[in-house]
Amino acid sequence: MIQAKQELLAALGEAIQELSPGSTLLAAFESPKQASHGDFACTAAMQMAKPLKKNPRELAQALIDALNARPAFQRWVASMEIAGPGFINIRLTDAAKQAVVAEVLSAGAGFGQQPANDRHVMVEFVSANPTGPLHVGHARQAALGDALCSLFKTQGSQVTREFYYNDAGVQIATLANSTQCRLKGLKPGDAGWPESAYNGDYIQDIADAFLAKQTVVADDRQFTASGDIEDLDSIRQFAVAYLRHEQDLDLQAFGLKFDSYFLESGLYSSGRVDDTIAKLMASGKTFEEGGALWLRTTDYGDDKDRVMRKSEGGYTYFVPDVAYHIDKFQRGYSKCINIQGTDHHGTIARVRGGLQAANVGIPQGFPDYILHKMVTVMKGGEEVKISKRAGSYVTLRDLVDWTSRDAVRFFLIGRKADTEFTFDVDLALKQNDENPVFYVQYAHARICSVIRNWVARGGDEATLNQADLSLLSAPTEAALMLKLADYPRMLSSAAESLAPHDVAFYLRDLAACYHSYYAAERVLDQTPALSQARAALLAATRQVIANALDVLGVTAPTVMSREAIEESA
């Protein structure tokens, strides 16, 4: 069906040019809101009507006549009709729908993927300073970022996952001081315990490890403690390495590995911050006022100008941000996406403004941003706010330990990033259709079970590519095949729109189509030819479910518990 759709789109493009030479209208099909209206809908006639000054329904008829004259429509389309103000509803032949089964079985894990290209994409996410465990906000970033990277890879892009953090700022100084206080026997609540100190139990763990002169190894650093409680620099370096190691364990529990780490301190030591300041001053977009150095970011859409260098000395945080993004661009990344909380909304205009003012050839709108809202955690019907390990928030590892990696990933991707989300631990543990990840995974496991039973009765999976697909004519089969055929378009649209949640939405819809089909039609106890054709359809459905789950970093189980199966039956 993918080939059929491509041929139909090409023919539609030709017909548009025939009726409106030089038109820039792109050939496209939409999905009808009601299945009874057809398989595809075309709005081209309505879009062409105004510039051509013609009645849209009359133009729709002219377009149908032009399409009917083309071989692709003669081969793949059963009928077309005009509806409403000028919609064209298109019904495909059974052969067009059935073709997708063979296409999926042939492509396997590569179904829906585009050929590799030279587009370099960087996604920067999580980017947590090493001052404590990763919290649920970082978990949402981890799910979104990893899925988005996988999406871009399906489109042939070369993708880099990058983690950016500060290893020498005020927060790191607070971390070192907090650890030193623990080393000296102080604890939260004691006289002399700093008000700004970090209170989590993990600070005592760092102190104990420091006294033991342990060596800690993280993905991007290694350090051995001196054991000297007066050596604040050693405490600082050890604490950073210790917590980077802890964060790596969090990420491993989540099944995520970064390709590169970037330190904010490196922007200063390499001279990139100073070079950026020089470029901004040379642009003529800076001015001094009140002893501070300012950048006219209002020239680039910001709501007010921004301080670059404070009157008391030192740069504001957006200056290294600009330097960092110049570095990203100069490393050859044509597209960069930052995933951050909505509290970073104000940084977008000033960073983009700074990049334009630097005048180094960076296009407007660089970088892209995905801003996510907060996550509320519910357990036992009550909101969970505090983790003993972290001291003040629920951690990523709490969620994984309470539920599973699959549940955390699917749940956190299953809503649009800009919507607030409640992670219901009890729901994530349910083994029924209320739990969306169970609902999807069970569809995959159920298909595996049916195919195993088919094989036990003499079927051979190696022969599925020889199945007579013309036997697949039931309405639920047609709906399932249309949903399979929509997978490549969904992937490209989700990548273009930076919308990994679309993959989760698609999976729920595909699982629903399959479960409806399972309830309506039997694979076993049919003629051998029909059983083989239906097994082929199920194998194709299983493959697409597995492919889409892989994009989300979620497993596709082949067997699920007897209790789960009985509860869902």
Coordinates of C-alpha atoms in Angstrom, one line a residue:
M1 CA 0.0 0.0 0.0
I2 CA 3.0 2.3 0.6
Q3 CA 3.9 2.0 -3.1
A4 CA 0.2 2.5 -4.1
K5 CA 0.0 5.7 -2.0
Q6 CA 3.2 7.1 -3.5
E7 CA 1.9 6.4 -7.0
L8 CA -1.5 8.0 -6.2
L9 CA 0.2 11.1 -4.7
A10 CA 2.3 11.5 -7.8
A11 CA -0.8 11.2 -10.0
L12 CA -2.6 13.7 -7.8
G13 CA 0.3 16.1 -8.2
E14 CA 0.2 15.7 -12.0
A15 CA -3.6 16.3 -12.0
I16 CA -3.2 19.5 -9.9
Q17 CA -0.7 20.9 -12.4
E18 CA -3.0 20.0 -15.3
L19 CA -5.8 22.0 -13.8
S20 CA -3.6 24.8 -12.4
P21 CA -0.3 25.0 -14.2
G22 CA 2.5 26.3 -11.9
S23 CA 0.5 25.6 -8.7
T24 CA 2.5 25.3 -5.5
L25 CA -0.1 23.2 -3.9
L26 CA 1.4 20.0 -2.5
A27 CA -0.3 16.7 -3.2
A28 CA -1.6 15.2 0.0
F29 CA -4.3 12.9 1.4
E30 CA -6.0 13.2 4.7
S31 CA -7.8 10.5 6.8
P32 CA -11.6 10.9 6.7
K33 CA -13.1 11.6 10.1
Q34 CA -15.5 8.6 9.6
A35 CA -14.4 5.3 8.1
S36 CA -17.6 5.1 6.1
H37 CA -16.5 8.2 4.1
G38 CA -13.7 6.3 2.4
D39 CA -10.0 5.5 2.9
F40 CA -8.5 8.8 1.9
A41 CA -9.8 12.4 1.6
C42 CA -8.5 15.0 -0.7
T43 CA -9.1 18.8 -0.2
A44 CA -7.2 20.0 -3.2
A45 CA -10.3 21.2 -5.1
M46 CA -11.3 23.5 -2.2
Q47 CA -7.7 24.9 -1.9
M48 CA -7.5 25.5 -5.7
A49 CA -11.0 27.1 -6.0
K50 CA -10.2 30.6 -4.8
P51 CA -7.1 31.2 -6.9
L52 CA -8.8 29.7 -9.9
K53 CA -12.0 31.6 -9.1
K54 CA -14.1 28.4 -9.7
N55 CA -16.8 26.6 -7.8
P56 CA -15.0 24.0 -5.6
R57 CA -17.5 21.2 -6.3
E58 CA -17.2 21.8 -10.0
L59 CA -13.4 21.8 -9.6
A60 CA -13.6 18.6 -7.6
Q61 CA -15.4 16.9 -10.5
A62 CA -12.8 18.2 -12.9
L63 CA -10.1 16.8 -10.6
I64 CA -11.8 13.4 -10.4
D65 CA -12.0 13.3 -14.2
A66 CA -8.3 14.0 -14.4
L67 CA -7.4 11.4 -11.8
N68 CA -9.5 8.7 -13.4
A69 CA -7.5 9.1 -16.6
R70 CA -4.3 8.2 -14.8
P71 CA -3.1 4.6 -14.5
A72 CA -2.3 4.7 -10.8
F73 CA -5.9 5.7 -10.0
Q74 CA -7.2 3.1 -12.4
R75 CA -5.1 0.4 -10.7
W76 CA -5.5 1.3 -7.0
V77 CA -8.8 3.2 -6.6
A78 CA -12.2 1.6 -6.4
S79 CA -14.3 4.8 -6.4
M80 CA -14.3 8.5 -5.8
E81 CA -17.1 10.8 -4.7
I82 CA -17.6 14.5 -3.9
A83 CA -18.8 15.4 -0.5
G84 CA -19.7 18.6 1.3
P85 CA -18.2 21.8 -0.2
G86 CA -15.7 20.0 -2.3
F87 CA -14.1 17.1 -0.5
I88 CA -13.1 14.1 -2.6
N89 CA -13.5 10.9 -0.7
I90 CA -11.4 8.0 -2.1
R91 CA -12.0 4.3 -1.7
L92 CA -9.1 2.1 -2.4
T93 CA -9.2 -1.4 -4.0
D94 CA -8.8 -4.3 -1.7
A95 CA -5.4 -5.1 -3.4
A96 CA -4.1 -1.6 -2.5
K97 CA -4.9 -2.2 1.2
Q98 CA -3.6 -5.8 1.2
A99 CA -0.2 -4.8 -0.3
V100 CA 0.9 -3.3 3.0
V101 CA 1.2 -6.8 4.6
A102 CA 3.8 -7.9 2.1
E103 CA 5.6 -4.6 2.4
V104 CA 5.9 -4.9 6.2
L105 CA 7.0 -8.5 6.1
S106 CA 9.6 -7.7 3.5
A107 CA 11.0 -4.6 5.3
G108 CA 10.8 -6.1 8.8
A109 CA 12.4 -3.9 11.4
G110 CA 13.2 -1.3 8.6
F111 CA 9.5 -0.7 7.8
G112 CA 8.8 3.0 8.0
Q113 CA 12.4 4.0 8.0
Q114 CA 14.0 6.4 5.5
P115 CA 17.4 5.9 3.9
A116 CA 20.4 7.4 5.7
N117 CA 21.2 11.0 4.8
D118 CA 23.9 13.6 5.9
R119 CA 21.6 15.6 8.2
H120 CA 23.2 16.0 11.6
V121 CA 20.8 16.5 14.5
M122 CA 21.7 17.1 18.1
V123 CA 19.2 16.7 20.9
E124 CA 20.3 18.1 24.3
F125 CA 18.2 16.9 27.2
V126 CA 18.2 16.0 30.9
S127 CA 21.3 18.3 31.3
A128 CA 21.1 18.1 35.1
N129 CA 23.8 19.7 37.2
P130 CA 25.4 17.0 39.4
T131 CA 23.9 18.2 42.7
G132 CA 21.5 15.3 43.3
P133 CA 19.5 12.4 41.8
L134 CA 17.5 12.8 38.7
H135 CA 13.9 13.8 39.5
V136 CA 10.7 13.1 37.7
G137 CA 11.1 16.2 35.5
H138 CA 14.4 14.8 34.3
A139 CA 12.6 11.5 33.7
R140 CA 10.1 13.2 31.4
Q141 CA 13.0 14.9 29.5
A142 CA 14.8 11.5 29.3
A143 CA 11.7 9.8 27.8
L144 CA 11.0 12.7 25.4
G145 CA 14.6 13.2 24.3
D146 CA 15.4 9.5 23.7
A147 CA 12.2 8.9 21.7
L148 CA 12.8 12.0 19.6
C149 CA 16.4 10.9 18.8
S150 CA 15.0 7.5 17.7
L151 CA 12.4 9.3 15.6
F152 CA 15.1 11.3 13.8
K153 CA 17.0 8.1 13.2
T154 CA 14.0 6.5 11.5
Q155 CA 14.1 9.5 9.1
G156 CA 17.8 8.8 8.2
S157 CA 19.4 11.5 10.2
Q158 CA 22.6 11.2 12.1
V159 CA 21.7 11.9 15.7
T160 CA 23.7 12.9 18.8
R161 CA 22.4 12.7 22.4
E162 CA 24.1 15.4 24.4
F163 CA 24.1 16.1 28.2
Y164 CA 25.2 19.6 29.2
Y165 CA 26.0 20.5 32.8
N166 CA 27.8 23.0 35.0
D167 CA 30.6 21.5 37.2
A168 CA 31.8 24.7 38.9
G169 CA 28.9 27.1 39.7
V170 CA 27.1 28.2 42.8
Q171 CA 25.1 25.0 43.0
I172 CA 28.3 22.9 42.9
A173 CA 29.8 25.1 45.7
T174 CA 26.7 24.4 47.8
L175 CA 27.1 20.7 47.1
A176 CA 30.7 20.8 48.3
N177 CA 29.8 22.8 51.4
S178 CA 26.9 20.4 52.2
T179 CA 29.2 17.4 51.9
Q180 CA 31.9 19.0 54.1
C181 CA 29.3 19.8 56.8
R182 CA 28.3 16.1 56.8
L183 CA 32.0 15.2 57.0
K184 CA 32.2 17.3 60.1
G185 CA 29.3 15.5 61.8
L186 CA 26.6 18.0 61.0
K187 CA 23.2 17.0 59.7
P188 CA 20.0 18.9 58.6
G189 CA 18.4 20.6 61.6
D190 CA 21.6 21.0 63.6
A191 CA 22.9 24.4 64.6
G192 CA 25.4 25.4 62.0
W193 CA 23.7 23.5 59.2
P194 CA 23.5 26.0 56.3
E195 CA 20.0 27.0 55.3
S196 CA 20.9 26.6 51.6
A197 CA 22.5 23.2 52.0
Y198 CA 21.2 20.0 50.3
N199 CA 19.4 17.8 52.8
G200 CA 19.0 14.5 51.1
D201 CA 20.5 11.3 52.6
Y202 CA 22.6 11.0 49.4
I203 CA 24.9 13.8 50.9
Q204 CA 25.8 11.5 53.8
D205 CA 26.5 8.7 51.3
I206 CA 29.0 11.0 49.4
A207 CA 30.6 12.0 52.7
D208 CA 31.1 8.3 53.7
A209 CA 32.6 7.4 50.4
F210 CA 34.9 10.4 50.6
L211 CA 36.2 9.4 54.0
A212 CA 36.8 5.9 52.6
K213 CA 38.9 7.4 49.8
Q214 CA 36.9 5.7 47.2
T215 CA 37.4 6.1 43.4
V216 CA 34.3 6.8 41.5
V217 CA 33.9 6.4 37.7
A218 CA 31.2 8.2 35.7
D219 CA 30.7 8.2 31.9
D220 CA 32.6 11.4 31.6
R221 CA 35.0 11.5 34.6
Q222 CA 36.8 9.6 37.3
F223 CA 38.1 10.9 40.7
T224 CA 39.7 9.4 43.8
A225 CA 38.8 11.1 47.1
S226 CA 41.6 12.4 49.3
G227 CA 39.8 11.7 52.6
D228 CA 40.9 15.1 53.9
I229 CA 37.7 16.9 55.3
E230 CA 39.5 20.3 55.0
D231 CA 40.3 19.8 51.3
L232 CA 37.2 21.5 49.9
D233 CA 38.4 21.3 46.3
S234 CA 38.8 17.5 46.6
I235 CA 35.4 17.3 48.2
R236 CA 33.9 19.3 45.3
Q237 CA 35.5 17.2 42.6
F238 CA 34.6 13.9 44.3
A239 CA 31.0 14.9 44.9
V240 CA 30.6 15.9 41.3
A241 CA 32.1 12.6 40.1
Y242 CA 30.0 10.7 42.7
L243 CA 26.7 12.2 41.6
R244 CA 27.6 11.9 37.9
H245 CA 28.0 8.2 38.6
E246 CA 24.7 8.1 40.4
Q247 CA 23.0 9.9 37.5
D248 CA 24.6 7.4 35.2
L249 CA 23.0 4.6 37.3
D250 CA 19.6 6.4 37.0
L251 CA 20.0 6.6 33.2
Q252 CA 21.1 3.0 33.0
A253 CA 17.9 2.0 34.9
F254 CA 16.0 4.0 32.3
G255 CA 17.9 2.3 29.4
L256 CA 19.5 5.6 28.2
K257 CA 23.1 6.4 27.2
F258 CA 24.3 9.7 26.0
D259 CA 26.8 10.1 23.1
S260 CA 28.5 13.1 24.6
Y261 CA 28.8 15.3 27.7
F262 CA 29.6 19.0 27.6
L263 CA 30.8 21.0 30.6
E264 CA 29.9 24.7 31.1
S265 CA 33.3 25.2 32.7
G266 CA 34.8 24.2 29.3
L267 CA 33.3 27.2 27.7
Y268 CA 35.3 29.4 30.0
S269 CA 38.6 27.5 29.9
S270 CA 38.5 27.2 26.1
G271 CA 37.9 31.0 25.7
R272 CA 34.6 30.5 24.0
V273 CA 32.8 32.8 26.4
D274 CA 35.3 35.6 25.9
D275 CA 35.1 35.1 22.1
T276 CA 31.3 35.3 22.2
I277 CA 31.4 38.5 24.3
A278 CA 33.8 40.0 21.7
K279 CA 31.5 39.0 18.8
L280 CA 28.5 40.5 20.5
M281 CA 30.3 43.8 21.3
A282 CA 31.6 44.0 17.7
S283 CA 28.0 43.6 16.5
G284 CA 27.1 47.0 17.9
K285 CA 24.2 45.5 19.8
T286 CA 25.7 46.0 23.3
F287 CA 25.6 49.0 25.6
E288 CA 26.7 49.8 29.1
E289 CA 24.3 51.1 31.8
G290 CA 24.6 51.1 35.6
G291 CA 28.0 49.6 35.4
A292 CA 26.6 46.5 33.6
L293 CA 27.1 45.3 30.0
W294 CA 23.8 44.8 28.2
L295 CA 22.7 43.2 24.9
R296 CA 19.8 44.7 22.9
T297 CA 17.8 41.4 22.7
T298 CA 14.7 43.5 22.1
D299 CA 16.0 43.9 18.5
Y300 CA 15.3 40.2 18.1
G301 CA 11.9 39.9 19.7
D302 CA 12.8 39.7 23.4
D303 CA 10.5 41.5 25.8
K304 CA 13.4 43.5 27.3
D305 CA 17.2 43.9 26.9
R306 CA 19.4 41.5 28.9
V307 CA 22.4 41.9 31.1
M308 CA 25.5 40.1 29.9
R309 CA 28.0 41.2 32.5
K310 CA 26.8 42.2 35.9
S311 CA 27.9 45.4 37.5
E312 CA 29.6 43.6 40.3
G313 CA 31.4 41.4 37.7
G314 CA 30.7 38.0 36.3
Y315 CA 28.5 36.9 33.4
T316 CA 24.8 36.1 33.5
Y317 CA 23.9 32.6 32.6
F318 CA 22.6 33.3 29.2
V319 CA 26.1 34.3 27.9
P320 CA 27.5 30.8 28.2
D321 CA 24.3 29.5 26.7
V322 CA 24.9 31.6 23.6
A323 CA 28.6 30.4 23.5
Y324 CA 27.4 26.8 23.9
H325 CA 25.0 27.1 21.0
I326 CA 27.6 28.7 18.7
D327 CA 29.7 25.7 19.5
K328 CA 26.9 23.3 18.6
F329 CA 26.4 25.1 15.2
Q330 CA 30.1 25.1 14.5
R331 CA 30.3 21.4 15.2
G332 CA 28.1 20.9 12.1
Y333 CA 24.7 20.3 13.6
S334 CA 22.1 21.7 11.2
K335 CA 19.3 21.1 13.6
C336 CA 19.5 21.3 17.4
I337 CA 16.7 20.7 19.8
N338 CA 16.8 21.5 23.5
I339 CA 14.3 19.8 25.9
Q340 CA 13.7 21.8 29.0
G341 CA 11.0 22.6 31.6
T342 CA 8.5 25.4 30.9
D343 CA 10.3 27.5 33.5
H344 CA 13.0 28.0 30.8
H345 CA 10.6 29.7 28.4
G346 CA 12.2 33.1 29.0
T347 CA 15.5 31.9 27.8
I348 CA 14.4 31.2 24.2
A349 CA 14.2 34.7 22.9
R350 CA 17.4 35.9 24.6
V351 CA 19.5 32.9 23.4
R352 CA 18.2 33.2 19.9
G353 CA 18.7 36.9 20.0
G354 CA 22.3 36.5 21.2
L355 CA 23.0 34.0 18.4
Q356 CA 21.7 36.4 15.8
A357 CA 23.6 39.3 17.2
A358 CA 26.9 37.2 17.2
N359 CA 26.5 37.2 13.4
V360 CA 28.2 33.8 12.8
G361 CA 25.8 32.6 10.1
I362 CA 23.3 30.8 12.4
P363 CA 19.8 30.8 10.9
Q364 CA 16.9 32.4 12.7
G365 CA 14.9 30.1 15.0
F366 CA 18.0 28.1 16.0
P367 CA 17.8 26.1 18.2
D368 CA 14.4 24.4 18.5
Y369 CA 12.9 23.9 21.9
I370 CA 10.5 21.4 23.5
L371 CA 9.3 22.7 26.8
H372 CA 7.6 20.2 29.1
K373 CA 5.3 20.8 32.1
M374 CA 5.5 19.3 35.5
V375 CA 4.8 15.7 36.5
T376 CA 2.7 14.9 39.5
V377 CA 3.2 11.5 41.0
M378 CA 0.2 9.6 42.6
K379 CA 0.5 6.4 44.6
G380 CA -2.2 4.8 46.7
G381 CA -4.5 7.6 45.7
E382 CA -2.3 10.3 47.2
E383 CA 0.3 12.7 45.7
V384 CA 3.9 11.7 46.5
K385 CA 6.2 14.6 47.0
I386 CA 9.2 13.5 48.9
S387 CA 11.8 10.8 48.3
K388 CA 14.0 9.9 51.3
R389 CA 16.9 9.4 48.9
A390 CA 16.6 12.9 47.3
G391 CA 15.2 14.7 50.3
S392 CA 12.6 16.8 48.5
Y393 CA 11.4 15.2 45.3
V394 CA 10.5 11.9 43.6
T395 CA 13.4 10.5 41.6
L396 CA 13.6 8.8 38.2
R397 CA 14.7 5.6 39.9
D398 CA 11.8 5.8 42.3
L399 CA 9.4 5.6 39.3
V400 CA 11.3 2.7 37.7
D401 CA 11.6 0.8 41.0
W402 CA 7.9 1.3 41.8
T403 CA 6.7 0.3 38.3
S404 CA 9.0 -0.6 35.4
R405 CA 11.2 1.0 32.8
D406 CA 8.6 0.3 30.1
A407 CA 5.8 1.9 32.1
V408 CA 7.8 5.0 32.9
R409 CA 8.9 5.5 29.3
F410 CA 5.4 4.9 27.8
F411 CA 3.5 7.0 30.4
L412 CA 5.9 10.0 30.1
I413 CA 5.8 10.0 26.3
G414 CA 2.1 9.3 26.2
R415 CA 1.0 13.0 26.7
K416 CA 2.0 16.1 24.8
A417 CA 5.0 17.7 26.4
D418 CA 3.2 21.0 27.0
T419 CA 0.5 19.4 29.1
E420 CA 0.8 18.7 32.8
F421 CA 0.9 15.0 33.6
T422 CA -0.1 12.9 36.5
F423 CA 1.9 9.7 36.8
D424 CA -0.4 7.2 38.5
V425 CA 1.8 4.4 39.9
D426 CA -1.2 2.2 40.7
L427 CA -2.4 2.5 37.1
A428 CA 1.1 1.7 35.8
L429 CA 1.0 -1.6 37.7
K430 CA -2.5 -2.7 36.5
Q431 CA -2.6 -5.6 34.1
N432 CA -5.7 -4.7 32.2
D433 CA -6.9 -2.4 29.4
E434 CA -6.9 0.7 31.6
N435 CA -3.1 0.6 31.5
P436 CA -2.0 1.9 28.1
V437 CA 1.4 0.2 28.0
F438 CA -0.1 -3.1 29.1
Y439 CA -2.8 -2.7 26.4
V440 CA -0.2 -2.2 23.7
Q441 CA 2.2 -4.9 24.9
Y442 CA -0.6 -7.3 25.4
A443 CA -1.5 -6.9 21.7
H444 CA 2.0 -7.9 20.7
A445 CA 2.1 -10.9 23.1
R446 CA -1.4 -12.0 22.0
I447 CA -0.3 -12.0 18.4
C448 CA 2.8 -14.1 19.3
S449 CA 0.5 -16.6 21.1
V450 CA -1.9 -16.9 18.1
I451 CA 1.0 -17.4 15.6
R452 CA 2.6 -20.0 17.9
N453 CA -0.7 -21.9 18.0
W454 CA -1.0 -21.6 14.2
V455 CA 2.5 -23.0 13.8
A456 CA 1.7 -25.8 16.3
R457 CA -1.2 -26.8 13.9
G458 CA 1.2 -27.1 10.9
G459 CA 1.7 -23.5 9.8
D460 CA 5.1 -22.2 8.8
E461 CA 6.2 -18.6 9.4
A462 CA 8.7 -18.9 6.5
T463 CA 5.8 -19.2 4.1
L464 CA 3.9 -16.1 5.2
N465 CA 5.3 -14.1 2.3
Q466 CA 3.5 -16.5 0.0
A467 CA 0.1 -16.0 1.5
D468 CA -2.9 -15.2 -0.7
L469 CA -3.6 -11.7 0.6
S470 CA -6.7 -11.3 -1.6
L471 CA -8.5 -13.4 1.1
L472 CA -8.2 -10.5 3.6
S473 CA -11.5 -8.7 2.9
A474 CA -13.2 -8.4 6.3
P475 CA -13.9 -4.8 7.4
T476 CA -11.8 -5.2 10.5
E477 CA -8.9 -6.4 8.3
A478 CA -9.2 -3.4 6.0
A479 CA -9.1 -1.1 9.1
L480 CA -6.1 -2.9 10.4
M481 CA -4.2 -2.7 7.1
L482 CA -5.0 1.0 6.7
K483 CA -3.5 1.6 10.2
L484 CA -0.4 -0.3 9.3
A485 CA 0.0 1.7 6.1
D486 CA -0.1 4.9 8.1
Y487 CA 3.0 4.1 10.1
P488 CA 5.6 5.6 7.8
R489 CA 3.6 8.9 7.5
M490 CA 3.1 9.1 11.2
L491 CA 6.8 8.7 11.8
S492 CA 7.8 11.5 9.4
S493 CA 5.1 13.8 10.7
A494 CA 6.1 13.1 14.4
A495 CA 9.7 13.8 13.6
E496 CA 8.9 17.0 11.7
S497 CA 6.6 18.3 14.5
L498 CA 8.9 17.2 17.3
A499 CA 6.0 15.2 18.6
P500 CA 7.2 11.8 20.0
H501 CA 3.8 11.4 21.8
D502 CA 2.3 10.8 18.3
V503 CA 4.0 7.4 18.4
A504 CA 2.3 6.5 21.6
F505 CA -1.0 7.7 20.3
Y506 CA -0.5 5.6 17.1
L507 CA 0.3 2.5 19.2
R508 CA -2.8 2.8 21.2
D509 CA -4.9 3.1 18.0
L510 CA -3.1 0.2 16.3
A511 CA -3.6 -2.0 19.4
A512 CA -7.3 -1.1 19.4
C513 CA -7.6 -2.0 15.7
Y514 CA -5.9 -5.4 16.5
H515 CA -8.0 -6.2 19.5
S516 CA -11.2 -5.4 17.5
Y517 CA -10.0 -7.7 14.7
Y518 CA -9.2 -10.4 17.2
A519 CA -12.7 -10.2 18.6
A520 CA -14.3 -10.3 15.2
E521 CA -12.3 -12.8 13.2
R522 CA -10.6 -16.2 13.8
V523 CA -7.2 -17.2 12.5
L524 CA -7.4 -20.8 13.5
D525 CA -10.0 -23.3 12.4
Q526 CA -10.2 -21.7 8.9
T527 CA -9.2 -23.1 5.5
P528 CA -5.3 -23.4 5.3
A529 CA -5.2 -20.5 2.8
L530 CA -7.3 -18.1 4.9
S531 CA -5.4 -19.0 8.1
Q532 CA -2.1 -18.4 6.4
A533 CA -3.3 -15.0 5.1
R534 CA -4.6 -13.9 8.5
A535 CA -1.3 -15.2 10.1
A536 CA 0.5 -13.0 7.6
L537 CA -1.6 -10.0 8.6
L538 CA -0.9 -10.7 12.3
A539 CA 2.8 -11.0 11.7
A540 CA 2.8 -7.7 9.9
T541 CA 0.9 -6.1 12.8
R542 CA 3.3 -7.6 15.3
Q543 CA 6.2 -6.2 13.4
V544 CA 4.8 -2.7 13.3
I545 CA 4.0 -2.7 17.0
A546 CA 7.5 -3.9 17.8
N547 CA 9.0 -1.2 15.5
A548 CA 7.0 1.6 17.1
L549 CA 7.7 0.4 20.7
D550 CA 11.4 0.3 19.8
V551 CA 11.2 4.0 18.9
L552 CA 9.9 4.7 22.4
G553 CA 12.5 2.4 24.0
V554 CA 9.8 0.1 25.2
T555 CA 10.1 -3.7 25.0
A556 CA 7.7 -5.9 22.9
P557 CA 7.1 -9.0 25.1
T558 CA 6.3 -12.3 23.3
V559 CA 4.7 -13.8 26.4
M560 CA 2.8 -12.2 29.3
S561 CA 1.7 -13.7 32.6
R562 CA -1.3 -16.1 32.7
E563 CA -2.9 -13.8 35.2
A564 CA -2.6 -10.9 32.8
I565 CA -4.0 -12.9 29.9
E566 CA -7.0 -14.2 32.0
E567 CA -7.7 -10.6 33.2
S568 CA -7.7 -9.3 29.7
A569 CA -9.7 -12.1 28.0

